[in-house]
Short mmCIF file of C-alpha atoms and ligand atoms in Angstrom, two decimals:
data_model
loop_
_atom_site.label_atom_id
_atom_site.label_comp_id
_atom_site.label_asym_id
_atom_site.label_seq_id
_atom_site.Cartn_x
_atom_site.Cartn_y
_atom_site.Cartn_z
CA MET K 132 -9.55 -18.37 -13.10
CA PRO K 133 -10.73 -20.92 -10.41
CA ARG K 134 -7.81 -22.19 -8.30
CA SER K 135 -7.86 -25.20 -6.08
CA ILE K 136 -6.71 -23.92 -2.46
CA CYS K 137 -6.08 -26.39 0.52
CA PHE K 138 -6.35 -23.84 3.51
CA ALA K 139 -4.67 -25.55 6.53
CA THR K 140 -5.63 -23.78 9.91
CA SER K 141 -5.87 -24.34 13.72
CA GLU K 142 -8.96 -22.17 13.95
CA PHE K 143 -12.20 -21.52 12.03
CA THR K 144 -15.01 -19.68 13.32
CA PRO K 145 -17.68 -20.66 14.71
CA PHE K 146 -16.20 -24.06 15.18
CA ALA K 147 -12.72 -23.09 16.86
CA LYS K 148 -11.57 -19.44 17.62
CA THR K 149 -9.40 -17.94 20.12
CA GLY K 150 -8.77 -14.58 18.30
CA GLY K 151 -8.81 -13.12 14.78
CA LEU K 152 -7.34 -15.99 13.02
CA GLY K 153 -10.39 -18.09 13.20
CA ASP K 154 -12.58 -15.22 11.76
CA VAL K 155 -10.00 -14.91 8.88
CA ALA K 156 -9.86 -18.53 7.90
CA ALA K 157 -13.76 -18.74 7.79
CA ALA K 158 -14.38 -15.47 6.10
CA LEU K 159 -11.52 -15.66 3.59
CA SER K 160 -12.36 -19.34 2.88
CA ALA K 161 -16.38 -18.37 2.53
CA HIS K 162 -15.14 -15.63 -0.03
CA LEU K 163 -12.97 -17.44 -2.04
CA HIS K 164 -15.52 -20.37 -2.49
CA ARG K 165 -18.25 -17.53 -3.72
CA GLU K 166 -15.92 -16.34 -5.94
CA GLY K 167 -15.79 -19.89 -7.45
CA HIS K 168 -12.49 -21.29 -6.12
CA ASP K 169 -12.15 -24.91 -4.91
CA VAL K 170 -11.30 -24.28 -1.61
CA ARG K 171 -11.12 -27.00 1.14
CA PRO K 172 -10.28 -25.78 4.66
CA PHE K 173 -8.73 -28.24 7.31
CA LEU K 174 -8.64 -28.07 10.95
CA PRO K 175 -8.32 -30.54 13.99
CA LEU K 176 -11.79 -31.82 15.41
CA TYR K 177 -10.94 -30.60 18.65
CA ALA K 178 -13.14 -31.99 21.49
CA SER K 179 -14.03 -28.28 22.71
CA LEU K 180 -15.41 -27.57 18.84
CA ASP K 181 -18.58 -25.80 18.83
CA ARG K 182 -20.60 -27.92 16.25
CA GLY K 183 -23.54 -25.36 16.46
CA GLY K 184 -25.80 -28.34 16.09
CA ARG K 185 -24.65 -28.99 12.85
CA ASP K 186 -24.51 -32.48 11.14
CA PHE K 187 -20.58 -33.80 10.73
CA GLN K 188 -20.43 -36.45 8.18
CA PRO K 189 -17.54 -39.05 7.88
CA VAL K 190 -15.83 -38.67 4.60
CA PRO K 191 -15.98 -42.50 3.61
CA PHE K 192 -12.61 -42.83 2.24
CA LEU K 193 -10.98 -41.05 4.82
CA GLN K 194 -11.67 -43.20 7.66
CA GLY K 195 -9.16 -44.94 10.12
CA ILE K 196 -6.09 -43.65 8.27
CA PRO K 197 -2.65 -44.78 9.94
CA LEU K 198 0.07 -42.46 10.67
CA GLN K 199 3.34 -43.05 11.84
CA MET K 200 4.80 -40.03 13.84
CA GLY K 201 7.98 -41.51 15.29
CA ARG K 202 7.41 -43.51 18.39
CA PHE K 203 3.62 -43.16 17.91
CA GLN K 204 1.32 -44.93 15.76
CA LEU K 205 -1.64 -42.80 15.56
CA THR K 206 -4.93 -43.28 13.45
CA PHE K 207 -7.02 -40.32 12.02
CA SER K 208 -10.22 -39.87 10.14
CA VAL K 209 -11.81 -37.10 8.39
CA PHE K 210 -15.28 -35.71 8.79
CA THR K 211 -17.22 -32.75 6.95
CA THR K 212 -19.74 -30.19 7.38
CA GLN K 213 -21.33 -27.83 5.01
CA LEU K 214 -21.82 -24.62 5.63
CA GLU K 215 -24.87 -22.31 4.43
CA GLY K 216 -23.03 -20.99 1.37
CA GLY K 217 -22.10 -24.44 0.32
CA LEU K 218 -18.49 -24.78 1.55
CA LEU K 219 -17.34 -27.83 2.87
CA VAL K 220 -15.28 -27.81 5.73
CA TYR K 221 -12.78 -30.72 6.86
CA PHE K 222 -12.06 -31.67 10.26
CA VAL K 223 -9.10 -34.11 11.41
CA HIS K 224 -10.47 -36.39 13.94
CA CYS K 225 -7.67 -38.17 16.14
CA PRO K 226 -8.64 -37.99 19.76
CA ALA K 227 -5.10 -38.85 21.04
CA LEU K 228 -4.17 -35.39 19.93
CA TYR K 229 -7.17 -33.19 19.77
CA GLY K 230 -9.22 -34.45 22.41
CA ARG K 231 -8.35 -31.99 25.16
CA GLU K 232 -10.16 -29.26 27.08
CA SER K 233 -8.71 -26.44 24.85
CA VAL K 234 -7.61 -25.67 21.35
CA TYR K 235 -4.17 -24.91 22.40
CA GLY K 236 -2.14 -26.33 25.38
CA SER K 237 0.89 -26.51 27.22
CA ASP K 238 1.15 -30.53 27.41
CA TRP K 239 4.54 -31.89 26.17
CA ASP K 240 3.17 -33.23 22.60
CA GLU K 241 1.91 -29.94 21.14
CA TYR K 242 4.35 -30.23 18.37
CA LEU K 243 2.94 -33.48 17.71
CA ARG K 244 -0.38 -32.11 17.57
CA PHE K 245 0.17 -29.76 14.81
CA GLY K 246 2.81 -31.58 12.91
CA ALA K 247 0.56 -34.40 12.66
CA LEU K 248 -2.22 -31.89 11.33
CA CYS K 249 0.09 -30.91 8.80
CA ARG K 250 0.75 -34.63 7.59
CA ALA K 251 -3.20 -35.49 8.14
CA VAL K 252 -3.65 -32.56 5.69
CA ILE K 253 -1.45 -33.80 2.86
CA GLU K 254 -2.42 -37.44 3.62
CA SER K 255 -6.00 -36.62 3.03
CA CYS K 256 -5.30 -34.54 -0.20
CA GLN K 257 -3.70 -37.76 -1.45
CA ARG K 258 -6.60 -40.00 -1.14
CA MET K 259 -8.81 -37.25 -2.60
CA GLY K 260 -6.67 -37.63 -5.62
CA TRP K 261 -6.40 -33.79 -5.12
CA ALA K 262 -3.58 -31.74 -6.31
CA PRO K 263 -4.22 -28.04 -4.75
CA ASP K 264 -2.49 -25.11 -6.72
CA VAL K 265 -2.00 -23.82 -3.45
CA PHE K 266 -1.32 -25.05 0.08
CA HIS K 267 -2.32 -21.77 2.19
CA CYS K 268 -0.67 -22.25 5.77
CA ASN K 269 -1.37 -19.98 8.63
CA ASP K 270 1.05 -19.33 11.77
CA TRP K 271 3.07 -21.79 13.20
CA HIS K 272 0.84 -24.72 13.82
CA THR K 273 0.66 -25.47 9.97
CA ALA K 274 4.15 -24.24 9.03
CA LEU K 275 5.72 -27.62 8.59
CA LEU K 276 3.51 -28.39 5.85
CA PRO K 277 5.85 -26.92 3.09
CA LEU K 278 8.89 -28.74 4.53
CA TYR K 279 6.86 -32.04 4.58
CA LEU K 280 5.97 -31.58 0.90
CA ARG K 281 9.55 -31.28 0.20
CA THR K 282 10.59 -34.31 2.15
CA VAL K 283 8.23 -36.98 3.53
CA TYR K 284 5.90 -36.41 0.51
CA ALA K 285 8.54 -35.57 -2.29
CA TRP K 286 8.05 -38.90 -3.75
CA ASP K 287 4.38 -38.07 -4.65
CA ARG K 288 4.20 -36.49 -8.26
CA LEU K 289 0.60 -35.54 -7.30
CA PHE K 290 1.85 -32.49 -5.71
CA GLU K 291 4.27 -31.62 -8.32
CA ARG K 292 2.95 -28.35 -9.33
CA SER K 293 1.47 -27.49 -5.78
CA ARG K 294 2.82 -24.13 -4.32
CA THR K 295 2.68 -23.11 -0.66
CA VAL K 296 1.59 -19.96 1.09
CA LEU K 297 2.54 -19.09 4.68
CA THR K 298 0.50 -16.29 6.26
CA LEU K 299 2.08 -14.93 9.43
CA HIS K 300 -0.79 -13.71 11.90
CA ASN K 301 1.17 -13.41 14.87
CA LEU K 302 4.98 -13.48 15.22
CA GLY K 303 4.64 -13.77 18.97
CA TYR K 304 3.94 -17.49 18.59
CA GLN K 305 6.47 -19.38 16.86
CA GLY K 306 6.01 -22.81 17.89
CA VAL K 307 9.53 -23.50 19.59
CA PHE K 308 10.26 -26.87 20.75
CA PRO K 309 13.08 -29.32 22.01
CA ARG K 310 15.24 -30.72 19.17
CA GLN K 311 14.43 -34.24 20.17
CA ALA K 312 11.09 -33.69 18.60
CA LEU K 313 12.35 -34.23 15.11
CA GLY K 314 12.08 -38.04 15.61
CA ASP K 315 8.32 -37.66 16.47
CA LEU K 316 7.83 -35.62 13.72
CA GLU K 317 9.62 -37.87 11.13
CA LEU K 318 12.08 -35.10 10.23
CA GLU K 319 15.10 -36.44 11.91
CA ALA K 320 16.66 -37.49 8.51
CA HIS K 321 16.13 -34.22 7.04
CA ARG K 322 17.51 -32.24 10.03
CA GLU K 323 19.96 -30.54 7.74
CA LEU K 324 17.05 -28.66 6.48
CA PHE K 325 16.28 -26.87 9.79
CA TYR K 326 17.96 -23.84 10.77
CA GLN K 327 21.28 -25.05 12.33
CA GLU K 328 21.87 -22.65 14.83
CA ASP K 329 18.49 -23.75 16.32
CA LEU K 330 19.54 -27.30 16.30
CA GLN K 331 22.79 -26.45 18.04
CA ALA K 332 21.13 -24.75 20.86
CA GLY K 333 18.85 -27.96 21.18
CA ARG K 334 15.45 -26.41 19.74
CA ILE K 335 13.25 -26.51 16.59
CA ASN K 336 11.20 -23.51 15.58
CA PHE K 337 8.14 -24.25 13.31
CA LEU K 338 7.38 -20.83 12.11
CA LYS K 339 11.11 -20.39 11.07
CA THR K 340 10.95 -23.62 9.09
CA GLY K 341 7.94 -22.23 7.53
CA LEU K 342 9.56 -19.07 6.52
CA LEU K 343 12.41 -21.00 4.95
CA TYR K 344 10.22 -23.37 2.48
CA ALA K 345 7.22 -21.75 1.87
CA SER K 346 6.79 -20.51 -1.87
CA VAL K 347 5.49 -17.06 -0.67
CA VAL K 348 5.08 -15.70 2.97
CA THR K 349 2.19 -12.99 3.50
CA THR K 350 1.33 -11.29 6.70
CA VAL K 351 -2.02 -9.66 7.54
CA SER K 352 -1.37 -5.92 6.88
CA ARG K 353 1.42 -3.72 4.89
CA THR K 354 2.81 -2.11 7.92
CA TYR K 355 3.47 -5.26 9.67
CA ALA K 356 5.07 -6.34 6.62
CA SER K 357 7.60 -3.87 7.13
CA GLU K 358 7.87 -3.73 10.86
CA ILE K 359 8.82 -7.23 11.18
CA GLN K 360 11.79 -6.77 9.12
CA THR K 361 13.23 -4.73 11.93
CA ALA K 362 14.90 -5.74 15.35
CA GLU K 363 12.04 -4.01 17.20
CA GLN K 364 9.15 -6.05 15.76
CA GLY K 365 10.84 -8.97 14.22
CA MET K 366 10.73 -11.24 17.24
CA GLY K 367 14.12 -12.96 16.31
CA LEU K 368 13.13 -13.53 12.71
CA GLU K 369 13.94 -10.06 11.06
CA GLY K 370 17.02 -11.37 9.26
CA LEU K 371 15.14 -14.24 7.68
CA LEU K 372 12.20 -11.80 6.80
CA ARG K 373 14.37 -9.34 5.43
CA ARG K 374 16.23 -12.01 3.18
CA ARG K 375 12.93 -13.25 1.98
CA ARG K 376 11.59 -9.57 1.40
CA ASP K 377 10.92 -10.15 -2.12
CA SER K 378 8.36 -13.00 -1.60
CA LEU K 379 6.96 -11.27 1.59
CA LEU K 380 3.80 -9.62 1.15
CA GLY K 381 1.28 -7.62 3.27
CA ILE K 382 -2.17 -8.18 2.67
CA VAL K 383 -4.82 -6.38 5.32
CA ASN K 384 -7.42 -8.72 6.47
CA GLY K 385 -11.16 -8.17 5.48
CA VAL K 386 -14.20 -8.16 7.63
CA ASP K 387 -17.12 -10.64 7.08
CA TYR K 388 -19.89 -7.92 6.98
CA GLN K 389 -22.47 -10.99 7.12
CA GLU K 390 -21.20 -11.56 10.74
CA TRP K 391 -20.72 -8.12 11.62
CA SER K 392 -23.13 -5.25 10.40
CA PRO K 393 -25.33 -3.10 12.66
CA GLU K 394 -28.04 -3.14 9.87
CA LYS K 395 -28.62 -7.08 10.58
CA ASP K 396 -26.88 -8.43 13.50
CA PRO K 397 -29.24 -10.88 15.10
CA LEU K 398 -26.90 -10.47 18.46
CA ILE K 399 -27.60 -7.03 19.14
CA PRO K 400 -31.09 -5.91 20.55
CA HIS K 401 -31.44 -2.75 18.17
CA SER K 402 -30.39 -2.68 14.58
CA PHE K 403 -28.98 0.86 13.08
CA SER K 404 -26.96 2.16 10.15
CA ALA K 405 -24.99 5.31 9.32
CA GLU K 406 -28.32 6.96 8.08
CA ASP K 407 -29.91 6.16 11.20
CA LEU K 408 -27.96 6.00 14.59
CA ALA K 409 -31.08 5.74 16.82
CA GLY K 410 -30.59 2.18 17.54
CA LYS K 411 -27.17 2.73 18.65
CA ALA K 412 -28.24 5.06 21.67
CA LYS K 413 -30.70 2.24 22.56
CA ASN K 414 -28.00 -0.47 22.52
CA LYS K 415 -26.10 1.62 24.91
CA GLN K 416 -28.91 1.87 27.26
CA ALA K 417 -29.45 -1.85 27.08
CA LEU K 418 -25.82 -2.76 27.64
CA GLN K 419 -25.49 -0.15 30.49
CA GLU K 420 -28.63 -1.80 32.14
CA ARG K 421 -27.26 -5.53 31.45
CA MET K 422 -23.67 -4.47 32.73
CA GLY K 423 -25.02 -2.92 35.75
CA LEU K 424 -23.77 0.66 34.90
CA GLN K 425 -25.64 3.82 35.42
CA VAL K 426 -27.65 4.48 32.19
CA GLU K 427 -26.01 7.67 31.21
CA PRO K 428 -26.72 8.66 27.48
CA LYS K 429 -24.62 11.75 27.31
CA LEU K 430 -21.39 10.04 28.97
CA PRO K 431 -19.04 8.31 26.56
CA LEU K 432 -18.90 4.76 27.04
CA LEU K 433 -15.10 3.03 26.62
CA ALA K 434 -14.93 -0.26 25.49
CA ILE K 435 -12.31 -3.22 25.48
CA VAL K 436 -12.89 -6.67 23.78
CA SER K 437 -9.78 -8.49 23.54
CA ARG K 438 -7.36 -11.18 24.49
CA LEU K 439 -5.60 -9.89 27.58
CA THR K 440 -1.91 -10.31 26.81
CA ALA K 441 0.78 -8.02 26.78
CA GLN K 442 0.52 -7.59 22.82
CA LYS K 443 -2.61 -5.64 23.25
CA GLY K 444 -1.01 -2.94 25.07
CA PHE K 445 -3.27 -2.57 28.39
CA ASP K 446 -0.43 -1.76 30.22
CA LEU K 447 -0.91 1.78 28.94
CA LEU K 448 -4.44 2.02 30.91
CA PHE K 449 -2.88 1.31 34.33
CA ASP K 450 -1.89 5.14 34.81
CA THR K 451 -4.50 6.70 32.30
CA LEU K 452 -7.83 5.12 32.90
CA ALA K 453 -8.47 5.38 36.69
CA PRO K 454 -8.27 9.32 36.43
CA VAL K 455 -10.79 9.55 33.56
CA LEU K 456 -13.28 7.51 35.44
CA ALA K 457 -12.73 9.27 38.65
CA ARG K 458 -13.43 12.42 36.92
CA GLY K 459 -16.45 11.18 35.71
CA ARG K 460 -15.75 11.84 32.05
CA ALA K 461 -16.47 8.42 30.82
CA GLN K 462 -17.70 4.81 31.57
CA LEU K 463 -16.05 1.70 30.70
CA VAL K 464 -17.14 -1.74 29.63
CA ALA K 465 -14.36 -4.53 29.03
CA LEU K 466 -14.64 -8.19 27.95
CA GLY K 467 -11.66 -10.36 27.77
CA THR K 468 -9.74 -13.30 29.22
CA GLY K 469 -6.00 -14.05 29.61
CA GLU K 470 -3.18 -12.69 31.88
CA ASP K 471 -3.86 -12.32 35.45
CA ARG K 472 -2.39 -8.76 35.63
CA TYR K 473 -4.73 -7.42 32.99
CA ALA K 474 -7.66 -9.25 34.43
CA ASP K 475 -6.88 -8.20 37.95
CA PHE K 476 -6.38 -4.52 36.83
CA LEU K 477 -9.70 -4.62 34.94
CA SER K 478 -11.61 -6.19 38.20
CA TRP K 479 -9.90 -3.65 40.44
CA ILE K 480 -11.31 -1.02 38.00
CA ALA K 481 -14.72 -2.30 38.08
CA LYS K 482 -14.66 -2.50 41.91
CA THR K 483 -13.33 0.57 42.25
CA PHE K 484 -15.77 2.54 40.01
CA PRO K 485 -19.17 0.64 40.53
CA GLY K 486 -21.95 1.96 38.06
CA ARG K 487 -19.09 3.43 35.79
CA ALA K 488 -16.82 0.58 34.96
CA ALA K 489 -17.70 -3.20 34.21
CA PHE K 490 -15.68 -6.27 33.27
CA HIS K 491 -16.69 -9.49 31.99
CA HIS K 492 -13.97 -11.65 32.62
CA GLY K 493 -14.76 -14.36 30.19
CA TYR K 494 -15.52 -15.12 26.15
CA SER K 495 -18.73 -14.23 24.75
CA ASN K 496 -19.29 -13.72 21.11
CA GLU K 497 -22.78 -12.20 21.83
CA LEU K 498 -21.46 -9.78 24.41
CA ALA K 499 -18.65 -8.97 22.05
CA HIS K 500 -21.33 -7.85 19.51
CA GLN K 501 -23.27 -5.93 21.95
CA ILE K 502 -20.27 -4.10 23.11
CA GLU K 503 -19.48 -3.14 19.49
CA ALA K 504 -22.80 -1.91 18.95
CA ALA K 505 -23.17 0.05 22.21
CA ALA K 506 -19.95 1.73 23.22
CA ASP K 507 -18.72 5.31 21.76
CA ILE K 508 -14.80 4.49 21.82
CA PHE K 509 -12.90 1.42 21.53
CA LEU K 510 -9.65 0.97 23.13
CA MET K 511 -6.79 -0.84 21.19
CA PRO K 512 -3.46 0.44 22.37
CA SER K 513 -1.59 -2.50 20.99
CA ARG K 514 1.93 -2.61 21.48
CA TYR K 515 1.93 -4.87 18.24
CA GLU K 516 -0.95 -5.66 16.06
CA PRO K 517 -0.53 -7.66 12.71
CA CYS K 518 -3.74 -6.57 11.71
CA GLY K 519 -6.52 -6.43 14.23
CA LEU K 520 -10.06 -7.07 13.65
CA ASN K 521 -11.61 -5.30 16.36
CA GLN K 522 -10.70 -1.91 15.26
CA MET K 523 -12.47 -2.80 11.95
CA TYR K 524 -15.56 -4.04 13.73
CA SER K 525 -15.69 -0.98 15.69
CA LEU K 526 -15.60 1.43 12.87
CA ARG K 527 -18.48 -0.37 11.10
CA TYR K 528 -20.50 -0.02 14.47
CA GLY K 529 -19.93 3.63 14.86
CA THR K 530 -17.59 3.09 17.89
CA VAL K 531 -14.70 5.37 17.45
CA PRO K 532 -11.49 3.60 17.55
CA ILE K 533 -8.26 4.67 19.77
CA VAL K 534 -5.25 3.02 18.33
CA ARG K 535 -1.55 3.09 18.28
CA ARG K 536 0.00 3.52 15.10
CA THR K 537 1.32 0.10 14.42
CA GLY K 538 0.73 -2.89 12.16
CA GLY K 539 -2.67 -3.11 10.70
CA LEU K 540 -4.28 -0.46 13.13
CA ALA K 541 -1.99 2.21 11.31
CA ASP K 542 -3.47 0.67 7.77
CA THR K 543 -7.06 0.90 8.70
CA VAL K 544 -7.69 3.87 11.01
CA GLU K 545 -6.76 7.56 10.18
CA LEU K 546 -6.30 10.18 12.74
CA TYR K 547 -9.21 12.44 13.07
CA ASP K 548 -8.25 15.93 12.03
CA PRO K 549 -10.62 18.62 13.37
CA GLU K 550 -9.56 21.32 10.94
CA ALA K 551 -10.26 19.29 7.67
CA ASP K 552 -13.00 17.17 9.33
CA THR K 553 -11.70 13.97 8.09
CA GLY K 554 -10.18 10.63 9.67
CA THR K 555 -11.98 8.24 11.39
CA GLY K 556 -10.39 7.75 14.78
CA PHE K 557 -7.42 8.52 17.34
CA VAL K 558 -4.00 7.33 16.65
CA PHE K 559 -0.84 7.83 18.61
CA ASP K 560 2.38 6.90 17.93
CA HIS K 561 4.64 6.26 21.17
CA PHE K 562 3.65 3.36 23.15
CA THR K 563 3.90 5.43 26.45
CA PRO K 564 1.05 6.52 29.16
CA VAL K 565 1.52 9.97 27.68
CA GLY K 566 0.70 8.84 24.05
CA MET K 567 -2.29 6.72 25.24
CA GLY K 568 -3.33 10.08 27.69
CA TRP K 569 -3.08 12.17 24.66
CA ALA K 570 -5.31 10.35 22.55
CA LEU K 571 -7.88 9.49 25.26
CA ASP K 572 -8.17 13.19 26.14
CA PHE K 573 -8.54 14.26 22.42
CA ALA K 574 -11.34 11.71 21.81
CA LEU K 575 -13.08 12.69 25.17
CA ARG K 576 -12.90 16.18 24.50
CA THR K 577 -14.17 16.02 21.02
CA TYR K 578 -17.09 13.64 22.08
CA HIS K 579 -18.16 16.21 24.85
CA GLN K 580 -17.73 19.54 22.96
CA ASP K 581 -18.82 18.78 19.59
CA PRO K 582 -21.31 16.15 19.50
CA GLU K 583 -21.91 17.17 15.40
CA ALA K 584 -18.33 16.59 14.64
CA TRP K 585 -18.50 13.32 16.62
CA LYS K 586 -21.48 11.98 14.46
CA ARG K 587 -19.40 12.69 11.10
CA LEU K 588 -16.66 11.09 12.59
CA GLN K 589 -18.80 8.00 13.51
CA ILE K 590 -20.31 8.14 10.03
CA ARG K 591 -17.27 8.26 8.19
CA GLY K 592 -16.02 5.11 9.89
CA MET K 593 -19.06 3.35 9.16
CA GLN K 594 -18.70 4.17 5.38
CA ARG K 595 -15.24 2.70 5.21
CA ASP K 596 -15.11 -0.66 3.32
CA PHE K 597 -12.90 -3.51 4.29
CA SER K 598 -14.81 -6.42 2.86
CA TRP K 599 -13.19 -9.44 1.68
CA GLN K 600 -14.74 -8.55 -1.77
CA ARG K 601 -11.88 -6.05 -1.75
CA GLN K 602 -9.24 -7.52 0.25
CA GLY K 603 -9.64 -11.06 -1.13
CA LYS K 604 -8.95 -9.76 -4.76
CA GLU K 605 -5.02 -9.51 -3.46
CA TYR K 606 -5.21 -13.23 -2.37
CA GLU K 607 -6.62 -14.31 -5.67
CA ARG K 608 -3.92 -12.43 -7.65
CA LEU K 609 -1.23 -14.30 -5.41
CA TYR K 610 -2.72 -17.57 -6.02
CA ASP K 611 -2.82 -16.76 -9.86
CA LEU K 612 0.69 -15.64 -10.04
CA LEU K 613 1.82 -18.69 -8.09
CA ALA K 614 -0.18 -21.29 -10.02
CA ALA K 615 1.34 -19.47 -13.19
P1 LIG G 58 -6.37 -11.16 17.80
O1 LIG G 58 -6.40 -12.17 16.78
O2 LIG G 58 -4.98 -10.85 18.10
O3 LIG G 58 -6.93 -11.70 19.28
P2 LIG G 58 -8.10 -9.57 16.37
O4 LIG G 58 -8.66 -8.11 16.67
O5 LIG G 58 -7.53 -9.81 15.06
O6 LIG G 58 -7.08 -9.85 17.64
O7 LIG G 58 -9.33 -10.36 16.67
C1 LIG G 58 -9.95 -10.75 17.87
C2 LIG G 58 -11.18 -11.52 17.60
O8 LIG G 58 -11.65 -12.25 18.88
C3 LIG G 58 -12.27 -10.69 17.33
O9 LIG G 58 -13.45 -11.21 16.59
C4 LIG G 58 -12.95 -10.21 18.79
O10 LIG G 58 -14.37 -10.13 18.80
C5 LIG G 58 -12.59 -11.78 19.42
N1 LIG G 58 -12.46 -11.89 20.90
C6 LIG G 58 -11.49 -11.61 21.89
N2 LIG G 58 -11.57 -11.92 22.86
C7 LIG G 58 -12.86 -11.91 23.15
C8 LIG G 58 -13.90 -12.48 24.15
N3 LIG G 58 -13.42 -12.33 25.37
N4 LIG G 58 -14.90 -12.40 23.79
C9 LIG G 58 -15.41 -12.72 22.54
N5 LIG G 58 -14.82 -12.52 21.39
C10 LIG G 58 -13.58 -12.14 21.85
C1 LIG G 59 -3.49 -12.63 15.02
C2 LIG G 59 -3.27 -11.01 15.17
C3 LIG G 59 -4.36 -10.08 14.71
C4 LIG G 59 -4.82 -10.45 13.44
C5 LIG G 59 -5.34 -12.10 13.39
C6 LIG G 59 -6.04 -12.34 12.38
O1 LIG G 59 -4.34 -13.05 16.08
O2 LIG G 59 -2.85 -10.62 16.54
O3 LIG G 59 -3.86 -8.83 14.81
O4 LIG G 59 -5.95 -9.71 13.10
O5 LIG G 59 -4.32 -12.68 13.92
O6 LIG G 59 -4.75 -12.32 11.13
#
């Protein structure tokens, strides 16, 4: 049955993306729209928004709307643009909050930027006269929305039947702010609804508050859903998550194969498929030339495309990567931005092994596609990984992933078994250089010694189906359950 879903998010590809949340917001919304649901995504109209030459129309009845946030009298307007499939995306325009260089920041008013987003979304629905079956919130940025519905907007019968979903894409970011923020968030009068221990310690936590008040909590893989109930991975929220385990659900992310398919990817020089891998070798040569690597068709090309943060586990490469490059067993291409210690390490590797290793320190969607298309092995040794998309993109492009058995990586990559000739990648258990070294050596040995087995391994991965067509059904079932 068609449902109405208000999708509140801080990222939406291609307009605003820093990681997988943008991809998931866009692809899941597009999928739900195709399936006939009335889905309306809302995100801020950041100054840095990539408009891609699209026309943005003001929504006539959503202009100049006053929004009192404690000491601040704000005004917002809503703009919309229509995507190819017909989906309308809504943008909250409020230059005082979103007229900044980047999507996220470290300014003092970060809480205000996203608290106001939650309220602007609700106020827009009111003025649309629209009562969504479900408000689907994502990460800490929109986690206050369920609480706003039951406090500041409790008077509005329009939302009487609306339920809320909070999807956890990453517990590493919780939105923790000084307690004084309550006034500006218009929630001082409702302080008893916040986690009292936090208040006593002088802070509030957006994500925790969302966990308390969302009708249902989901996260983006089954394994992560159980991991976050433990002290190792719960990041302080494990107790609360355990208490909510009956309404905590793991739904593995899907892949947008419109964007990520080597058969029809306009960003790669040569298309290819599981039936014909010839184009992949040509992409490898093209990338080696572009990145200043020696053109070596027979040398395995290792790849990294990532935010460079502790989450991604690249510490494990500090000891394991250089020996492999020094012995001439592989080449490396890396793309990423983030923390200096990883960027410095990758720059050092590139400088130490010219022609054998290259690092592009930056963000480039085009290069990300070309790397997936060209590389032989993808490195994702994450410390933790709620879902991860790059390993699934890699599988589709015949780029065999090396992953740590955690979160969504554990749910989507199966360990290669040479005897049974099964599996899709190399999976190691322990977050240690020894674990990483074992997987790297296993992969390189297989590549060098058994090209036929390697090809079968690639093809098995390419044939796996992680489409939203499949994964989206679980969200649809959840919305049905909530609406009933
Ligand atoms: P996370 O959301 O934790 O960063 P995911 O694997 O879910 O991890 O998603 C990462 C997304 O961001 C992928 O689409 C990946 O291609 C993209 N990405 C990350 N870093 C870069 C970069 N430097 N340039 C281009 N794309 C990047
Ligand atoms: C987060 C996670 C990543 C996940 C993405 C989309 O950024 O780190 O694992 O794939 O969100 O859900």
